[in-house]
Tab-separated table of C-alpha atoms and ligand atoms in Angstrom:
chain	number	residue	atom	x	y	z
K	11	UNK	CA	6.215	-7.259	-29.046
K	12	UNK	CA	5.249	-8.837	-25.724
K	13	UNK	CA	2.094	-8.728	-23.948
K	14	UNK	CA	1.641	-6.620	-20.772
K	15	UNK	CA	1.581	-9.217	-19.227
K	16	UNK	CA	4.598	-10.936	-19.863
K	17	UNK	CA	6.301	-8.095	-19.076
K	18	UNK	CA	4.860	-7.424	-15.646
K	19	UNK	CA	6.665	-11.322	-15.449
K	20	UNK	CA	9.725	-10.236	-16.468
K	21	UNK	CA	9.980	-7.297	-14.468
K	22	UNK	CA	9.281	-9.713	-11.601
K	23	UNK	CA	12.099	-11.955	-12.560
K	24	UNK	CA	15.027	-9.108	-12.820
K	25	UNK	CA	14.346	-7.321	-9.684
K	26	UNK	CA	15.221	-8.886	-6.653
K	27	UNK	CA	15.124	-7.275	-3.041
K	28	UNK	CA	17.867	-4.566	-1.322
K	29	UNK	CA	18.598	-5.521	2.066
K	30	UNK	CA	16.279	-4.759	4.591
K	31	UNK	CA	17.467	-2.572	7.121
K	32	UNK	CA	16.000	-1.754	10.808
K	33	UNK	CA	14.083	1.925	11.396
K	34	UNK	CA	12.570	3.012	14.412
K	35	UNK	CA	8.962	2.094	14.858
K	36	UNK	CA	8.081	6.057	14.757
K	37	UNK	CA	9.366	6.082	11.185
K	38	UNK	CA	7.748	2.373	9.692
K	39	UNK	CA	4.974	4.000	8.396
K	40	UNK	CA	4.370	2.876	4.531
K	41	UNK	CA	7.406	1.328	4.619
K	42	UNK	CA	7.748	-2.993	4.094
K	43	UNK	CA	7.847	-4.723	6.728
K	44	UNK	CA	11.081	-8.008	5.704
K	45	UNK	CA	10.487	-9.780	8.752
K	46	UNK	CA	7.697	-11.382	10.615
K	47	UNK	CA	6.052	-9.974	14.003
K	48	UNK	CA	5.641	-12.374	16.398
K	49	UNK	CA	3.828	-11.863	19.406
K	50	UNK	CA	6.147	-12.217	22.179
K	51	UNK	CA	3.416	-12.286	25.131
K	52	UNK	CA	-0.547	-13.589	25.287
K	53	UNK	CA	-3.035	-11.094	24.123
K	54	UNK	CA	-4.695	-10.498	26.456
K	55	UNK	CA	-2.117	-11.091	29.099
K	56	UNK	CA	-4.463	-12.427	31.584
K	57	UNK	CA	-8.191	-12.611	31.531
K	58	UNK	CA	-9.459	-9.001	31.165
K	59	UNK	CA	-12.257	-7.551	32.143
K	60	UNK	CA	-14.455	-5.768	29.184
K	61	UNK	CA	-17.369	-3.404	32.236
K	62	UNK	CA	-16.805	-1.557	34.037
K	63	UNK	CA	-18.833	-3.793	37.154
K	64	UNK	CA	-18.448	-6.530	39.781
K	65	UNK	CA	-16.695	-9.601	38.945
K	66	UNK	CA	-18.163	-12.644	40.559
K	67	UNK	CA	-18.782	-16.522	40.167
K	68	UNK	CA	-22.237	-16.634	38.102
K	69	UNK	CA	-23.698	-18.817	40.747
K	70	UNK	CA	-23.637	-16.266	43.454
K	71	UNK	CA	-26.158	-14.312	41.084
K	72	UNK	CA	-28.305	-16.490	40.286
K	73	UNK	CA	-31.102	-15.721	42.742
K	74	UNK	CA	-31.057	-11.669	41.396
K	75	UNK	CA	-30.984	-9.589	43.179
K	76	UNK	CA	-28.086	-10.958	45.825
K	77	UNK	CA	-25.831	-8.910	48.033
K	78	UNK	CA	-22.303	-9.761	47.834
K	79	UNK	CA	-19.514	-8.118	49.902
K	80	UNK	CA	-16.615	-6.698	47.855
K	81	UNK	CA	-13.586	-7.989	48.762
K	82	UNK	CA	-11.884	-5.681	47.162
K	83	UNK	CA	-10.894	-3.496	43.232
K	84	UNK	CA	-9.096	-4.830	39.957
K	85	UNK	CA	-8.503	-1.401	38.217
K	86	UNK	CA	-6.277	-1.799	34.871
K	87	UNK	CA	-2.418	-1.159	36.175
K	88	UNK	CA	-3.743	-2.576	39.683
K	89	UNK	CA	-5.059	-5.805	39.888
K	90	UNK	CA	-6.343	-7.654	42.960
K	91	UNK	CA	-4.212	-11.153	43.070
K	92	UNK	CA	-6.379	-13.430	45.641
K	93	UNK	CA	-8.824	-15.550	45.604
K	94	UNK	CA	-12.070	-14.548	44.918
K	95	UNK	CA	-15.076	-16.099	47.348
K	96	UNK	CA	-18.382	-17.510	47.251
K	97	UNK	CA	-20.268	-14.990	48.080
K	98	UNK	CA	-17.796	-12.067	47.268
K	99	UNK	CA	-17.402	-9.083	44.786
K	100	UNK	CA	-14.969	-7.855	43.388
K	101	UNK	CA	-15.267	-4.038	42.516
K	102	UNK	CA	-13.312	-4.136	38.470
K	103	UNK	CA	-12.732	-1.609	35.899
K	104	UNK	CA	-12.672	-2.289	31.865
K	105	UNK	CA	-9.296	-3.635	31.416
K	106	UNK	CA	-8.349	-4.690	34.639
K	107	UNK	CA	-7.300	-8.725	35.754
K	108	UNK	CA	-10.371	-10.463	36.389
K	109	UNK	CA	-9.258	-12.536	39.480
K	110	UNK	CA	-8.692	-15.616	40.573
K	111	UNK	CA	-11.741	-17.595	41.242
K	112	UNK	CA	-14.746	-14.781	39.765
K	113	UNK	CA	-16.284	-16.322	35.873
K	114	UNK	CA	-18.390	-13.551	35.232
K	115	UNK	CA	-18.009	-9.485	35.174
K	116	UNK	CA	-21.796	-7.911	35.858
K	117	UNK	CA	-21.784	-4.345	34.597
K	118	UNK	CA	-21.860	-1.323	36.871
K	119	UNK	CA	-25.330	-0.241	35.449
K	120	UNK	CA	-26.972	-3.082	36.738
K	121	UNK	CA	-25.119	-2.584	40.877
K	122	UNK	CA	-25.891	-0.359	43.054
K	123	UNK	CA	-23.195	-0.537	46.077
K	124	UNK	CA	-24.626	-0.243	49.697
K	125	UNK	CA	-23.421	0.667	53.513
K	126	UNK	CA	-20.166	2.380	52.899
K	127	UNK	CA	-19.409	0.053	49.769
K	128	UNK	CA	-18.791	-2.461	51.461
K	129	UNK	CA	-21.106	-4.540	49.875
K	130	UNK	CA	-22.939	-4.826	46.478
K	131	UNK	CA	-26.680	-5.334	45.405
K	132	UNK	CA	-26.705	-7.255	41.523
K	133	UNK	CA	-29.867	-6.757	40.061
K	134	UNK	CA	-29.914	-9.290	36.905
K	135	UNK	CA	-27.430	-13.301	37.857
K	136	UNK	CA	-25.194	-12.945	35.113
K	137	UNK	CA	-23.739	-15.680	32.946
K	138	UNK	CA	-20.243	-17.484	33.155
K	139	UNK	CA	-17.989	-16.108	31.080
K	140	UNK	CA	-20.148	-12.564	30.687
K	141	UNK	CA	-17.722	-9.605	29.686
K	142	UNK	CA	-14.487	-11.757	30.396
K	143	UNK	CA	-11.798	-11.585	27.138
K	144	UNK	CA	-10.161	-15.061	28.156
K	145	UNK	CA	-6.449	-14.481	28.398
K	146	UNK	CA	-4.805	-15.341	25.077
K	147	UNK	CA	-7.994	-15.836	22.852
K	148	UNK	CA	-6.501	-12.421	20.912
K	149	UNK	CA	-2.876	-14.292	20.721
K	150	UNK	CA	-0.822	-16.551	21.827
K	151	UNK	CA	3.101	-15.845	22.768
K	152	UNK	CA	4.716	-17.751	19.648
K	153	UNK	CA	2.684	-16.912	17.451
K	154	UNK	CA	2.819	-14.827	13.897
K	155	UNK	CA	0.515	-11.988	13.837
K	156	UNK	CA	1.849	-10.493	9.997
K	157	UNK	CA	3.867	-11.752	7.865
K	158	UNK	CA	6.750	-10.300	6.197
K	159	UNK	CA	6.073	-8.322	2.540
K	160	UNK	CA	3.513	-6.340	3.515
K	161	UNK	CA	3.340	-2.283	3.991
K	162	UNK	CA	2.980	-1.025	7.209
K	163	UNK	CA	-0.471	0.780	7.414
K	164	UNK	CA	-1.837	2.261	10.280
K	165	UNK	CA	-2.866	-0.555	12.555
K	166	UNK	CA	-0.254	-2.405	11.995
K	167	UNK	CA	1.204	0.081	13.491
K	168	UNK	CA	-0.476	-0.304	16.828
K	169	UNK	CA	0.538	-4.139	16.187
K	170	UNK	CA	3.997	-4.124	16.478
K	171	UNK	CA	4.213	-1.556	19.294
K	172	UNK	CA	1.514	-4.181	21.424
K	173	UNK	CA	4.600	-6.871	20.375
K	174	UNK	CA	7.816	-4.370	21.254
K	175	UNK	CA	8.781	-3.970	17.920
K	176	UNK	CA	10.910	-0.697	18.821
K	177	UNK	CA	12.983	-1.015	15.322
K	178	UNK	CA	11.166	-3.174	12.314
K	179	UNK	CA	13.111	-4.529	10.297
K	180	UNK	CA	11.516	-3.046	6.751
K	181	UNK	CA	13.252	-2.872	2.711
K	182	UNK	CA	15.581	-0.427	1.817
K	183	UNK	CA	13.961	2.552	0.002
K	184	UNK	CA	15.177	2.288	-3.861
K	185	UNK	CA	16.898	5.712	-4.611
K	186	UNK	CA	15.062	6.211	-7.337
K	187	UNK	CA	16.643	9.209	-10.542
K	188	UNK	CA	14.307	10.638	-12.218
K	189	UNK	CA	15.454	11.545	-15.710
K	190	UNK	CA	13.311	13.910	-18.476
K	191	UNK	CA	14.619	13.832	-22.747
K	192	UNK	CA	13.736	16.375	-24.439
K	193	UNK	CA	15.210	19.276	-26.303
K	194	UNK	CA	12.355	21.129	-25.851
K	195	UNK	CA	11.987	20.669	-22.144
K	196	UNK	CA	12.685	23.733	-20.359
K	197	UNK	CA	12.179	23.913	-16.223
K	198	UNK	CA	9.236	24.500	-14.393
K	199	UNK	CA	10.029	27.713	-13.363
K	200	UNK	CA	10.960	28.907	-17.099
K	201	UNK	CA	8.941	30.213	-19.603
K	202	UNK	CA	8.912	28.285	-22.360
K	203	UNK	CA	10.488	29.888	-25.546
K	204	UNK	CA	10.096	28.886	-28.972
K	205	UNK	CA	9.111	25.627	-29.177
K	206	UNK	CA	9.529	24.432	-25.866
K	207	UNK	CA	7.197	22.801	-23.059
K	208	UNK	CA	7.551	22.943	-19.469
K	209	UNK	CA	8.691	19.421	-17.766
K	210	UNK	CA	6.269	17.916	-16.836
K	211	UNK	CA	7.339	13.999	-16.151
K	212	UNK	CA	9.810	14.076	-13.664
K	213	UNK	CA	7.247	15.414	-11.240
K	214	UNK	CA	4.206	12.515	-11.775
K	215	UNK	CA	7.102	10.103	-12.343
K	216	UNK	CA	8.716	11.374	-8.532
K	217	UNK	CA	5.327	11.574	-7.143
K	218	UNK	CA	4.733	7.880	-8.560
K	219	UNK	CA	7.841	6.691	-7.203
K	220	UNK	CA	7.451	8.796	-3.997
K	221	UNK	CA	4.231	6.939	-3.485
K	222	UNK	CA	5.516	3.487	-3.919
K	223	UNK	CA	7.922	4.436	-0.849
K	224	UNK	CA	11.143	5.158	-2.774
K	225	UNK	CA	13.933	8.236	-2.200
K	226	UNK	CA	13.728	10.296	-5.026
K	227	UNK	CA	17.116	11.574	-7.129
K	228	UNK	CA	16.036	14.648	-9.457
K	229	UNK	CA	18.398	14.794	-12.176
K	230	UNK	CA	19.189	17.844	-14.896
K	231	UNK	CA	16.975	17.515	-18.057
K	232	UNK	CA	18.530	15.481	-20.725
K	233	UNK	CA	19.218	16.717	-24.143
K	234	UNK	CA	18.294	14.855	-27.044
K	235	UNK	CA	22.542	13.858	-27.761
K	236	UNK	CA	23.043	9.944	-27.413
K	237	UNK	CA	26.782	10.953	-25.966
K	238	UNK	CA	25.746	13.813	-23.300
K	239	UNK	CA	22.243	11.708	-22.511
K	240	UNK	CA	24.945	8.390	-21.863
K	241	UNK	CA	27.202	10.394	-19.447
K	242	UNK	CA	23.963	11.440	-17.555
K	243	UNK	CA	22.788	8.386	-17.030
K	244	UNK	CA	26.438	6.920	-16.139
K	245	UNK	CA	26.065	9.859	-13.582
K	246	UNK	CA	23.077	8.652	-12.091
K	247	UNK	CA	23.878	5.498	-12.493
K	248	UNK	CA	26.602	5.282	-9.311
K	249	UNK	CA	23.732	6.511	-6.984
K	250	UNK	CA	20.930	4.975	-8.353
K	251	UNK	CA	19.181	1.356	-8.167
K	252	UNK	CA	16.571	2.802	-10.756
K	253	UNK	CA	16.573	5.503	-13.130
K	254	UNK	CA	13.399	6.073	-15.037
K	255	UNK	CA	13.497	8.229	-17.936
K	256	UNK	CA	11.061	9.383	-20.768
K	257	UNK	CA	10.910	10.074	-24.222
K	258	UNK	CA	13.200	9.465	-26.410
K	259	UNK	CA	12.382	6.131	-26.690
K	260	UNK	CA	10.222	6.184	-30.473
K	261	UNK	CA	11.541	5.445	-33.917
K	262	UNK	CA	11.895	9.379	-34.350
K	263	UNK	CA	15.552	10.510	-35.234
K	264	UNK	CA	16.342	12.300	-31.996
K	265	UNK	CA	14.974	8.905	-29.692
K	266	UNK	CA	18.152	8.483	-28.367
K	267	UNK	CA	17.685	6.871	-24.988
K	268	UNK	CA	18.117	3.253	-26.261
K	269	UNK	CA	21.407	4.484	-28.049
K	270	UNK	CA	22.904	5.264	-24.714
K	271	UNK	CA	21.509	2.460	-23.381
K	272	UNK	CA	23.033	0.319	-26.021
K	273	UNK	CA	26.335	1.619	-26.000
K	274	UNK	CA	26.564	1.636	-21.885
K	275	UNK	CA	26.427	-2.369	-22.522
K	276	UNK	CA	22.590	-2.199	-20.471
K	277	UNK	CA	21.211	-5.574	-21.304
K	278	UNK	CA	18.217	-5.045	-22.592
K	279	UNK	CA	14.725	-6.964	-21.729
K	280	UNK	CA	12.048	-5.462	-23.673
K	281	UNK	CA	11.260	-2.386	-25.991
K	282	UNK	CA	7.594	-3.364	-27.378
K	283	UNK	CA	5.026	-3.620	-25.368
K	284	UNK	CA	1.321	-4.782	-26.539
K	285	UNK	CA	0.115	-2.029	-25.007
K	286	UNK	CA	-1.705	1.643	-25.671
K	287	UNK	CA	-0.462	3.812	-24.547
K	288	UNK	CA	3.127	2.849	-23.896
K	289	UNK	CA	4.207	0.964	-26.695
K	290	UNK	CA	7.795	1.906	-26.852
K	291	UNK	CA	8.729	1.036	-23.470
K	292	UNK	CA	12.224	-0.114	-22.521
K	293	UNK	CA	13.505	-2.357	-19.486
K	294	UNK	CA	16.924	-3.193	-18.897
K	295	UNK	CA	19.727	-2.727	-17.004
K	296	UNK	CA	23.742	-1.410	-16.850
K	297	UNK	CA	26.387	-3.596	-16.413
K	298	UNK	CA	26.493	-2.104	-12.530
K	299	UNK	CA	23.167	-3.664	-11.523
K	300	UNK	CA	20.988	0.058	-12.257
K	301	UNK	CA	17.175	-1.112	-13.404
K	302	UNK	CA	16.742	1.847	-16.254
K	303	UNK	CA	12.992	1.925	-17.218
K	304	UNK	CA	13.161	4.602	-20.930
K	305	UNK	CA	9.384	5.490	-20.109
K	306	UNK	CA	7.457	7.258	-23.860
K	307	UNK	CA	7.759	11.002	-23.015
K	308	UNK	CA	4.042	11.267	-23.791
K	309	UNK	CA	2.986	12.478	-20.070
K	310	UNK	CA	-0.441	9.668	-20.056
K	311	UNK	CA	2.557	7.267	-21.543
K	312	UNK	CA	4.287	7.856	-18.186
K	313	UNK	CA	1.126	7.221	-15.978
K	314	UNK	CA	0.049	4.089	-17.384
K	315	UNK	CA	3.423	2.296	-18.492
K	316	UNK	CA	5.019	4.035	-14.463
K	317	UNK	CA	1.818	2.415	-12.723
K	318	UNK	CA	2.736	-1.094	-15.082
K	319	UNK	CA	6.230	-1.699	-14.633
K	320	UNK	CA	8.598	0.839	-12.871
K	321	UNK	CA	5.735	0.980	-9.541
K	322	UNK	CA	6.080	-3.653	-9.698
K	323	UNK	CA	10.327	-2.960	-9.801
K	324	UNK	CA	9.899	-0.282	-6.421
K	325	UNK	CA	8.075	-2.376	-4.602
K	326	UNK	CA	9.440	-5.926	-5.872
K	327	UNK	CA	12.671	-4.173	-4.424
K	328	UNK	CA	11.180	-3.074	-1.175
K	329	UNK	CA	10.333	-7.188	-0.959
K	330	UNK	CA	6.762	-6.676	-1.287
K	331	UNK	CA	5.331	-10.210	-1.597
K	332	UNK	CA	2.868	-9.116	-4.318
K	333	UNK	CA	4.165	-6.296	-5.887
K	334	UNK	CA	2.302	-6.786	-9.482
K	335	UNK	CA	-0.361	-4.601	-10.585
K	336	UNK	CA	-4.038	-5.384	-8.714
K	337	UNK	CA	-6.954	-5.644	-10.934
K	338	UNK	CA	-10.482	-5.516	-10.192
K	339	UNK	CA	-13.692	-5.940	-12.062
K	340	UNK	CA	-16.286	-2.131	-12.754
K	341	UNK	CA	-19.101	-2.373	-14.870
K	342	UNK	CA	-18.685	-0.117	-17.815
K	343	UNK	CA	-20.648	2.971	-17.992
K	344	UNK	CA	-19.450	4.372	-21.420
K	345	UNK	CA	-18.251	2.041	-24.408
K	346	UNK	CA	-14.903	2.114	-25.278
K	347	UNK	CA	-13.132	1.122	-28.492
K	348	UNK	CA	-10.083	-0.954	-28.512
K	349	UNK	CA	-7.032	-2.031	-30.872
K	350	UNK	CA	-6.573	-4.531	-32.958
K	351	UNK	CA	-2.833	-5.784	-31.987
K	352	UNK	CA	-2.427	-3.970	-28.135
K	353	UNK	CA	-4.244	-3.941	-24.955
K	354	UNK	CA	-5.511	-0.362	-23.884
K	355	UNK	CA	-5.658	1.086	-20.493
K	356	UNK	CA	-7.816	3.906	-20.957
K	357	UNK	CA	-8.679	6.381	-18.072
K	358	UNK	CA	-12.273	5.950	-16.431
K	359	UNK	CA	-13.402	7.386	-12.894
K	360	UNK	CA	-14.991	4.645	-10.598
K	361	UNK	CA	-18.202	4.792	-8.224
K	362	UNK	CA	-20.350	2.464	-7.391
K	363	UNK	CA	-23.962	2.396	-8.227
K	364	UNK	CA	-26.714	1.855	-5.520
K	365	UNK	CA	-26.747	-1.762	-5.967
K	366	UNK	CA	-22.757	-1.863	-4.723
K	367	UNK	CA	-21.543	-2.228	-8.178
K	368	UNK	CA	-17.913	-1.093	-9.340
K	369	UNK	CA	-18.914	1.718	-12.229
K	370	UNK	CA	-16.062	2.899	-14.610
K	371	UNK	CA	-16.875	6.162	-16.143
K	372	UNK	CA	-14.714	5.928	-19.075
K	373	UNK	CA	-13.378	9.871	-19.193
K	374	UNK	CA	-13.486	11.898	-22.687
K	375	UNK	CA	-9.680	12.566	-23.464
K	376	UNK	CA	-8.231	13.774	-26.664
K	377	UNK	CA	-5.041	10.740	-26.558
K	378	UNK	CA	-2.200	10.142	-25.153
K	379	UNK	CA	-0.237	14.010	-24.715
K	380	UNK	CA	-4.004	14.660	-23.188
K	381	UNK	CA	-2.611	15.068	-18.985
K	382	UNK	CA	-4.805	17.515	-18.326
K	383	UNK	CA	-7.469	15.260	-19.040
K	384	UNK	CA	-5.709	12.939	-17.258
K	385	UNK	CA	-5.220	14.425	-13.745
K	386	UNK	CA	-9.284	13.464	-12.965
K	387	UNK	CA	-8.445	10.448	-13.676
K	388	UNK	CA	-8.758	7.417	-10.881
K	389	UNK	CA	-8.455	3.994	-12.716
K	390	UNK	CA	-7.581	2.960	-16.121
K	391	UNK	CA	-10.093	0.870	-18.038
K	392	UNK	CA	-8.593	-2.871	-19.769
K	393	UNK	CA	-10.086	-3.331	-23.207
K	394	UNK	CA	-8.039	-6.607	-24.453
K	395	UNK	CA	-5.831	-6.589	-27.742
K	396	UNK	CA	-8.349	-7.340	-31.202
K	397	UNK	CA	-11.277	-6.439	-28.895
K	398	UNK	CA	-12.559	-3.146	-31.380
K	399	UNK	CA	-15.465	-1.997	-28.911
K	400	UNK	CA	-16.494	-2.830	-25.276
K	401	UNK	CA	-20.421	-2.004	-24.915
K	402	UNK	CA	-22.066	0.103	-21.660
K	403	UNK	CA	-22.449	-2.579	-18.841
K	404	UNK	CA	-19.946	-4.672	-19.958
K	405	UNK	CA	-17.263	-6.467	-17.416
K	406	UNK	CA	-14.120	-4.926	-17.430
K	407	UNK	CA	-10.999	-5.106	-15.111
K	408	UNK	CA	-9.182	-1.710	-14.290
K	409	UNK	CA	-6.775	-0.784	-12.725
K	410	UNK	CA	-6.685	1.368	-9.971
K	411	UNK	CA	-4.003	4.137	-9.865
K	412	UNK	CA	-2.475	5.139	-6.563
C	512	AMP	P1	9.083	11.237	-27.213
C	512	AMP	O1	8.617	10.113	-26.893
C	512	AMP	O2	10.407	12.425	-26.648
C	512	AMP	O3	8.915	11.745	-28.726
C	512	AMP	O4	7.914	12.263	-26.476
C	512	AMP	C1	6.620	12.403	-26.937
C	512	AMP	C2	5.550	13.598	-26.228
C	512	AMP	O5	5.724	13.613	-25.222
C	512	AMP	C3	6.612	15.020	-26.936
C	512	AMP	O6	5.206	15.768	-27.399
C	512	AMP	C4	7.381	15.401	-26.253
C	512	AMP	O7	6.980	16.668	-26.383
C	512	AMP	C5	5.684	14.818	-24.783
C	512	AMP	N1	7.164	15.636	-24.025
C	512	AMP	C6	8.371	14.198	-23.708
C	512	AMP	N2	8.808	14.548	-22.351
C	512	AMP	C7	8.220	15.575	-21.850
C	512	AMP	C8	8.149	15.995	-20.259
C	512	AMP	N3	9.038	15.881	-19.565
C	512	AMP	N4	7.276	16.626	-19.714
C	512	AMP	C9	6.116	16.613	-20.532
C	512	AMP	N5	6.016	16.220	-21.922
C	512	AMP	C10	7.156	15.524	-22.148
C	513	MG	MG1	11.655	13.714	-27.076
């Protein structure tokens, strides 16, 4: 058995980013940035007024109230491109360029115009620099604004637009084949007959995979027969970068996933992890390069193992710089039990208390098959291997679920 951390390390070592592709900015949200974003202009591109008001020389306002001659008007998109002289003011709007010669802007609320708008009276003096955002104070042309390897969020969309990235390089979406195995499985639209259950794993796996940005290939349900499963995996591998199976990796007679992978000459990187739930998780690569995650069948094990291992791989394939799970620290609200040999990942809900501390409430659940209780889970509480009990108010590592 290897540790969870070792298994994540192996996933990272065996996963290289897919080639990047260029997409229209409109479709880049939530994709992984595959290039550094460089400013193609200063921001602001000129000294910019932060206020509606009057651009002036601060020294001309020292003896306020003062009257200044209005020499012109500078609006956003239509500046006043002359030199402002002693005793003059230029009517200016938010976002407009501050004319040469002016060093400050007095806000409109502290001024009123006289004589048909040819003169302005400023009621208070203004300090030099006031209400002006200097050219290039936000960023200089040529500077790197965003580094590749991050997931593009809404705020980054504005940055990409501002610097002219009508197209942007992003990591290719991995094609993920989702393959539930189990002779007992029927499809969601069917009524389970005797000894049957509906497949739910394909739906949670597809959902978690989509949340990473992957494209889903739904594959027909597989029965527990090595020869058939083998063919299904081989066919799927032709069109998938990754195949995620569920079920059939334990020690039972009908647990045939590993046998199928071995007959296909897959290289198996790990097949037993010191993890609860999720011990028999398999990670392998087929001769054509397709990666395979063989997850256990129990729905909660699926959620835990997918988010530890398959998610890491799918993010890495898209070029995410830090694809591994990010743990946080929380205070435990109720005691939980650990396991002698294995690291436990227990369902919990995260909240904050009035002191601003993160609190993990472990949920009561019936074990790795209890996916109904699991539906309310927002995070997993990690209990190290060899820990019998963790007492309330202990600090624990937690992993938020996406
Ligand atoms: P296995 O790992 O194949 O032994 O399956 C463990 C448990 O998970 C069994 O109770 C299965 O019936 C259940 N299970 C397996 N696959 C699925 C699936 N696709 N959807 C829901 N439950 C499943
Ligand atoms: Mg099974």
